[in-house]
Amino acid sequence: MDMAVVVAVVGPKDSYKTRVIELLIQRLTSLGLKVAAAKHVHHVETIDRPGKDTWRYAKAGASLVVAVSESEVALIRRGVKAGLKEVLNIVEGEVDVVLIEGFKSEVLEDEHIIKVLAASKVEDLRELLAKAKPPVVGIAGPVVQGLTNLEGLALIDVDRGEIDEVVEAIKKALRAKGAVK
């Protein structure tokens, strides 16, 4: 398989982005697809835990630390300002679909990334719609409650788990890459 299908869920804080990604992971993995999820974490110096052995290795100068348990492998690269491209390189060949939360400026302008826009307020949604290059396949978040139809985009009700149209768009993109039938 060549590069995975990349789907970004973009929006401000408290707009149900994480819930949309959870729903997509559940649905896509139930179809037998391998899924990676990546989140850009703002304003955090380290995702490692200060005082733990892995943190101490990095503090001592290791540029790459790998933590391995019976059921997980974690890769921590220190001193690297990783963008979306680096994330995609890490997961290349490992998964069918990559779900992204964050990297807003990178994903909104990328025409190869499927987008779901999430918003709490109409103003936020308008701003996202103005900046997002196609393909945009769905709208999620509290703003959906006040909408009835929006340019043929799927309106995602996370409380009901209504995400079928987005899943279909992902399957269509996978078929176009020859990854699924």
PDB file of C-alpha atoms in Angstrom:
ATOM      1  CA  MET A   1       0.000   0.000   0.000  1.00  0.00           C
ATOM      2  CA  ASP A   2       1.233   3.497  -0.700  1.00  0.00           C
ATOM      3  CA  MET A   3       0.509   6.451   1.546  1.00  0.00           C
ATOM      4  CA  ALA A   4      -2.432   6.157   3.904  1.00  0.00           C
ATOM      5  CA  VAL A   5      -5.598   8.199   3.590  1.00  0.00           C
ATOM      6  CA  VAL A   6      -5.259  11.185   5.909  1.00  0.00           C
ATOM      7  CA  VAL A   7      -8.309  12.638   7.647  1.00  0.00           C
ATOM      8  CA  ALA A   8      -8.060  15.762   9.781  1.00  0.00           C
ATOM      9  CA  VAL A   9     -10.606  16.914  12.321  1.00  0.00           C
ATOM     10  CA  VAL A  10     -10.076  20.648  12.698  1.00  0.00           C
ATOM     11  CA  GLY A  11     -11.647  23.175  15.032  1.00  0.00           C
ATOM     12  CA  PRO A  12     -11.291  25.153  18.239  1.00  0.00           C
ATOM     13  CA  LYS A  13     -11.241  23.752  21.756  1.00  0.00           C
ATOM     14  CA  ASP A  14     -14.417  22.032  22.986  1.00  0.00           C
ATOM     15  CA  SER A  15     -15.840  21.413  19.515  1.00  0.00           C
ATOM     16  CA  TYR A  16     -16.013  17.592  19.814  1.00  0.00           C
ATOM     17  CA  LYS A  17     -12.890  16.887  17.734  1.00  0.00           C
ATOM     18  CA  THR A  18     -11.722  14.088  20.006  1.00  0.00           C
ATOM     19  CA  ARG A  19     -15.167  12.458  20.021  1.00  0.00           C
ATOM     20  CA  VAL A  20     -15.300  12.522  16.213  1.00  0.00           C
ATOM     21  CA  ILE A  21     -11.900  10.823  16.071  1.00  0.00           C
ATOM     22  CA  GLU A  22     -13.010   8.209  18.615  1.00  0.00           C
ATOM     23  CA  LEU A  23     -16.078   7.426  16.498  1.00  0.00           C
ATOM     24  CA  LEU A  24     -13.987   7.180  13.335  1.00  0.00           C
ATOM     25  CA  ILE A  25     -11.473   4.867  15.006  1.00  0.00           C
ATOM     26  CA  GLN A  26     -14.266   2.594  16.237  1.00  0.00           C
ATOM     27  CA  ARG A  27     -15.986   2.431  12.843  1.00  0.00           C
ATOM     28  CA  LEU A  28     -12.860   2.091  10.715  1.00  0.00           C
ATOM     29  CA  THR A  29     -11.252  -0.590  12.884  1.00  0.00           C
ATOM     30  CA  SER A  30     -14.550  -2.516  12.889  1.00  0.00           C
ATOM     31  CA  LEU A  31     -14.126  -2.666   9.095  1.00  0.00           C
ATOM     32  CA  GLY A  32     -10.723  -4.287   9.553  1.00  0.00           C
ATOM     33  CA  LEU A  33      -8.736  -1.165   8.717  1.00  0.00           C
ATOM     34  CA  LYS A  34      -5.523  -0.215  10.495  1.00  0.00           C
ATOM     35  CA  VAL A  35      -5.815   3.280  11.941  1.00  0.00           C
ATOM     36  CA  ALA A  36      -3.271   5.697  13.404  1.00  0.00           C
ATOM     37  CA  ALA A  37      -4.298   8.737  15.414  1.00  0.00           C
ATOM     38  CA  ALA A  38      -2.019  11.732  15.894  1.00  0.00           C
ATOM     39  CA  LYS A  39      -2.632  14.806  17.997  1.00  0.00           C
ATOM     40  CA  HIS A  40      -0.579  17.976  17.967  1.00  0.00           C
ATOM     41  CA  VAL A  41      -0.156  18.970  21.603  1.00  0.00           C
ATOM     42  CA  HIS A  42       0.266  22.704  22.152  1.00  0.00           C
ATOM     43  CA  HIS A  43       2.194  24.399  24.934  1.00  0.00           C
ATOM     44  CA  VAL A  44       3.694  21.213  26.358  1.00  0.00           C
ATOM     45  CA  GLU A  45       7.451  20.938  26.748  1.00  0.00           C
ATOM     46  CA  THR A  46       7.448  17.150  26.924  1.00  0.00           C
ATOM     47  CA  ILE A  47       4.904  14.370  26.667  1.00  0.00           C
ATOM     48  CA  ASP A  48       7.245  12.216  28.709  1.00  0.00           C
ATOM     49  CA  ARG A  49       6.932  12.229  32.499  1.00  0.00           C
ATOM     50  CA  PRO A  50       9.657  14.090  34.401  1.00  0.00           C
ATOM     51  CA  GLY A  51      11.654  11.802  36.653  1.00  0.00           C
ATOM     52  CA  LYS A  52      10.818   8.592  34.762  1.00  0.00           C
ATOM     53  CA  ASP A  53      13.655   6.594  33.199  1.00  0.00           C
ATOM     54  CA  THR A  54      12.737   7.556  29.627  1.00  0.00           C
ATOM     55  CA  TRP A  55      12.716  11.234  30.600  1.00  0.00           C
ATOM     56  CA  ARG A  56      16.123  10.804  32.262  1.00  0.00           C
ATOM     57  CA  TYR A  57      17.562   9.174  29.120  1.00  0.00           C
ATOM     58  CA  ALA A  58      16.444  12.124  27.024  1.00  0.00           C
ATOM     59  CA  LYS A  59      17.699  14.614  29.606  1.00  0.00           C
ATOM     60  CA  ALA A  60      21.081  12.860  29.493  1.00  0.00           C
ATOM     61  CA  GLY A  61      21.211  13.536  25.748  1.00  0.00           C
ATOM     62  CA  ALA A  62      19.471  10.728  23.880  1.00  0.00           C
ATOM     63  CA  SER A  63      17.794  12.191  20.792  1.00  0.00           C
ATOM     64  CA  LEU A  64      15.556   9.136  20.459  1.00  0.00           C
ATOM     65  CA  VAL A  65      14.058   7.132  23.311  1.00  0.00           C
ATOM     66  CA  VAL A  66      11.959   4.020  22.779  1.00  0.00           C
ATOM     67  CA  ALA A  67       9.853   2.725  25.656  1.00  0.00           C
ATOM     68  CA  VAL A  68       8.582  -0.835  25.297  1.00  0.00           C
ATOM     69  CA  SER A  69       6.048  -2.676  27.438  1.00  0.00           C
ATOM     70  CA  GLU A  70       4.214  -5.949  26.885  1.00  0.00           C
ATOM     71  CA  SER A  71       1.497  -4.214  24.876  1.00  0.00           C
ATOM     72  CA  GLU A  72       2.906  -0.857  23.688  1.00  0.00           C
ATOM     73  CA  VAL A  73       5.855   0.823  22.034  1.00  0.00           C
ATOM     74  CA  ALA A  74       6.352   4.566  22.473  1.00  0.00           C
ATOM     75  CA  LEU A  75       8.816   6.578  20.424  1.00  0.00           C
ATOM     76  CA  ILE A  76      10.011   9.881  21.860  1.00  0.00           C
ATOM     77  CA  ARG A  77      12.218  12.099  19.700  1.00  0.00           C
ATOM     78  CA  ARG A  78      13.718  14.993  21.606  1.00  0.00           C
ATOM     79  CA  GLY A  79      14.840  18.249  20.079  1.00  0.00           C
ATOM     80  CA  VAL A  80      12.753  17.736  16.951  1.00  0.00           C
ATOM     81  CA  LYS A  81      10.146  20.216  15.809  1.00  0.00           C
ATOM     82  CA  ALA A  82       7.962  17.694  14.040  1.00  0.00           C
ATOM     83  CA  GLY A  83       5.254  18.760  11.666  1.00  0.00           C
ATOM     84  CA  LEU A  84       2.589  16.790   9.892  1.00  0.00           C
ATOM     85  CA  LYS A  85       5.049  15.514   7.278  1.00  0.00           C
ATOM     86  CA  GLU A  86       7.208  13.916   9.980  1.00  0.00           C
ATOM     87  CA  VAL A  87       4.165  12.281  11.570  1.00  0.00           C
ATOM     88  CA  LEU A  88       3.107  10.821   8.223  1.00  0.00           C
ATOM     89  CA  ASN A  89       6.632   9.524   7.602  1.00  0.00           C
ATOM     90  CA  ILE A  90       6.566   7.692  10.950  1.00  0.00           C
ATOM     91  CA  VAL A  91       3.313   5.858  10.175  1.00  0.00           C
ATOM     92  CA  GLU A  92       3.957   5.297   6.451  1.00  0.00           C
ATOM     93  CA  GLY A  93       3.282   1.710   5.469  1.00  0.00           C
ATOM     94  CA  GLU A  94       1.892   0.855   8.910  1.00  0.00           C
ATOM     95  CA  VAL A  95      -1.751   1.891   8.562  1.00  0.00           C
ATOM     96  CA  ASP A  96      -4.583   2.431   6.104  1.00  0.00           C
ATOM     97  CA  VAL A  97      -5.920   5.651   7.646  1.00  0.00           C
ATOM     98  CA  VAL A  98      -4.274   8.418   9.678  1.00  0.00           C
ATOM     99  CA  LEU A  99      -6.595  10.565  11.800  1.00  0.00           C
ATOM    100  CA  ILE A 100      -5.184  13.958  12.727  1.00  0.00           C
ATOM    101  CA  GLU A 101      -6.195  16.428  15.425  1.00  0.00           C
ATOM    102  CA  GLY A 102      -4.272  19.670  15.296  1.00  0.00           C
ATOM    103  CA  PHE A 103      -1.748  20.864  12.708  1.00  0.00           C
ATOM    104  CA  LYS A 104      -4.539  23.276  11.691  1.00  0.00           C
ATOM    105  CA  SER A 105      -2.603  25.538   9.329  1.00  0.00           C
ATOM    106  CA  GLU A 106      -0.990  22.571   7.566  1.00  0.00           C
ATOM    107  CA  VAL A 107      -4.144  20.518   7.069  1.00  0.00           C
ATOM    108  CA  LEU A 108      -6.573  23.277   6.079  1.00  0.00           C
ATOM    109  CA  GLU A 109      -4.483  24.134   3.016  1.00  0.00           C
ATOM    110  CA  ASP A 110      -3.699  20.568   1.938  1.00  0.00           C
ATOM    111  CA  GLU A 111      -5.920  19.296  -0.877  1.00  0.00           C
ATOM    112  CA  HIS A 112      -4.838  15.690  -0.226  1.00  0.00           C
ATOM    113  CA  ILE A 113      -6.271  15.632   3.291  1.00  0.00           C
ATOM    114  CA  ILE A 114      -9.931  14.840   3.940  1.00  0.00           C
ATOM    115  CA  LYS A 115     -11.329  17.330   6.439  1.00  0.00           C
ATOM    116  CA  VAL A 116     -14.052  17.334   9.065  1.00  0.00           C
ATOM    117  CA  LEU A 117     -14.634  20.800  10.496  1.00  0.00           C
ATOM    118  CA  ALA A 118     -15.706  21.049  14.128  1.00  0.00           C
ATOM    119  CA  ALA A 119     -17.128  24.165  15.752  1.00  0.00           C
ATOM    120  CA  SER A 120     -19.166  25.355  18.696  1.00  0.00           C
ATOM    121  CA  LYS A 121     -20.138  28.685  17.168  1.00  0.00           C
ATOM    122  CA  VAL A 122     -21.308  29.670  13.692  1.00  0.00           C
ATOM    123  CA  GLU A 123     -18.528  32.290  13.476  1.00  0.00           C
ATOM    124  CA  ASP A 124     -15.888  29.594  14.032  1.00  0.00           C
ATOM    125  CA  LEU A 125     -17.468  27.406  11.365  1.00  0.00           C
ATOM    126  CA  ARG A 126     -17.552  30.287   8.867  1.00  0.00           C
ATOM    127  CA  GLU A 127     -13.860  30.955   9.482  1.00  0.00           C
ATOM    128  CA  LEU A 128     -12.962  27.289   9.004  1.00  0.00           C
ATOM    129  CA  LEU A 129     -15.042  27.018   5.822  1.00  0.00           C
ATOM    130  CA  ALA A 130     -13.325  30.108   4.413  1.00  0.00           C
ATOM    131  CA  LYS A 131      -9.840  28.699   5.073  1.00  0.00           C
ATOM    132  CA  ALA A 132     -10.337  25.007   4.277  1.00  0.00           C
ATOM    133  CA  LYS A 133      -9.443  23.753   0.823  1.00  0.00           C
ATOM    134  CA  PRO A 134     -11.459  20.762  -0.390  1.00  0.00           C
ATOM    135  CA  PRO A 135     -12.118  18.009   0.350  1.00  0.00           C
ATOM    136  CA  VAL A 136     -14.294  18.914   3.326  1.00  0.00           C
ATOM    137  CA  VAL A 137     -16.705  16.046   4.017  1.00  0.00           C
ATOM    138  CA  GLY A 138     -18.417  16.904   7.283  1.00  0.00           C
ATOM    139  CA  ILE A 139     -19.291  19.337  10.040  1.00  0.00           C
ATOM    140  CA  ALA A 140     -19.305  18.389  13.722  1.00  0.00           C
ATOM    141  CA  GLY A 141     -19.677  20.015  17.107  1.00  0.00           C
ATOM    142  CA  PRO A 142     -22.371  21.928  18.941  1.00  0.00           C
ATOM    143  CA  VAL A 143     -22.860  24.148  15.865  1.00  0.00           C
ATOM    144  CA  VAL A 144     -24.544  21.215  14.082  1.00  0.00           C
ATOM    145  CA  GLN A 145     -27.640  21.556  16.280  1.00  0.00           C
ATOM    146  CA  GLY A 146     -28.576  24.784  14.489  1.00  0.00           C
ATOM    147  CA  LEU A 147     -27.927  23.555  10.947  1.00  0.00           C
ATOM    148  CA  THR A 148     -30.167  21.700   8.519  1.00  0.00           C
ATOM    149  CA  ASN A 149     -28.162  21.585   5.295  1.00  0.00           C
ATOM    150  CA  LEU A 150     -24.766  22.964   4.472  1.00  0.00           C
ATOM    151  CA  GLU A 151     -23.532  22.614   0.890  1.00  0.00           C
ATOM    152  CA  GLY A 152     -24.073  18.860   0.919  1.00  0.00           C
ATOM    153  CA  LEU A 153     -21.687  18.291   3.829  1.00  0.00           C
ATOM    154  CA  ALA A 154     -22.406  15.568   6.373  1.00  0.00           C
ATOM    155  CA  LEU A 155     -23.743  16.937   9.651  1.00  0.00           C
ATOM    156  CA  ILE A 156     -22.232  14.730  12.344  1.00  0.00           C
ATOM    157  CA  ASP A 157     -24.243  14.150  15.504  1.00  0.00           C
ATOM    158  CA  VAL A 158     -21.636  12.709  17.868  1.00  0.00           C
ATOM    159  CA  ASP A 159     -24.228  11.898  20.534  1.00  0.00           C
ATOM    160  CA  ARG A 160     -25.924   9.514  18.102  1.00  0.00           C
ATOM    161  CA  GLY A 161     -22.685   8.300  16.541  1.00  0.00           C
ATOM    162  CA  GLU A 162     -23.838   9.472  13.106  1.00  0.00           C
ATOM    163  CA  ILE A 163     -20.649   9.354  11.106  1.00  0.00           C
ATOM    164  CA  ASP A 164     -21.572   7.108   8.155  1.00  0.00           C
ATOM    165  CA  GLU A 165     -21.063   9.727   5.440  1.00  0.00           C
ATOM    166  CA  VAL A 166     -17.528  10.478   6.622  1.00  0.00           C
ATOM    167  CA  VAL A 167     -16.703   6.760   6.782  1.00  0.00           C
ATOM    168  CA  GLU A 168     -18.005   6.380   3.214  1.00  0.00           C
ATOM    169  CA  ALA A 169     -15.787   9.263   2.036  1.00  0.00           C
ATOM    170  CA  ILE A 170     -12.783   7.554   3.642  1.00  0.00           C
ATOM    171  CA  LYS A 171     -13.670   4.207   2.044  1.00  0.00           C
ATOM    172  CA  LYS A 172     -14.007   5.933  -1.338  1.00  0.00           C
ATOM    173  CA  ALA A 173     -10.540   7.473  -0.923  1.00  0.00           C
ATOM    174  CA  LEU A 174      -9.123   4.070   0.057  1.00  0.00           C
ATOM    175  CA  ARG A 175     -10.711   2.470  -3.025  1.00  0.00           C
ATOM    176  CA  ALA A 176      -9.176   5.185  -5.216  1.00  0.00           C
ATOM    177  CA  LYS A 177      -5.761   4.205  -3.818  1.00  0.00           C
ATOM    178  CA  GLY A 178      -6.518   0.525  -4.370  1.00  0.00           C
ATOM    179  CA  ALA A 179      -6.343  -0.153  -0.626  1.00  0.00           C
ATOM    180  CA  VAL A 180      -9.853  -1.649  -0.247  1.00  0.00           C
ATOM    181  CA  LYS A 181     -12.521  -3.052  -2.532  1.00  0.00           C
TER     182      LYS A 181
END
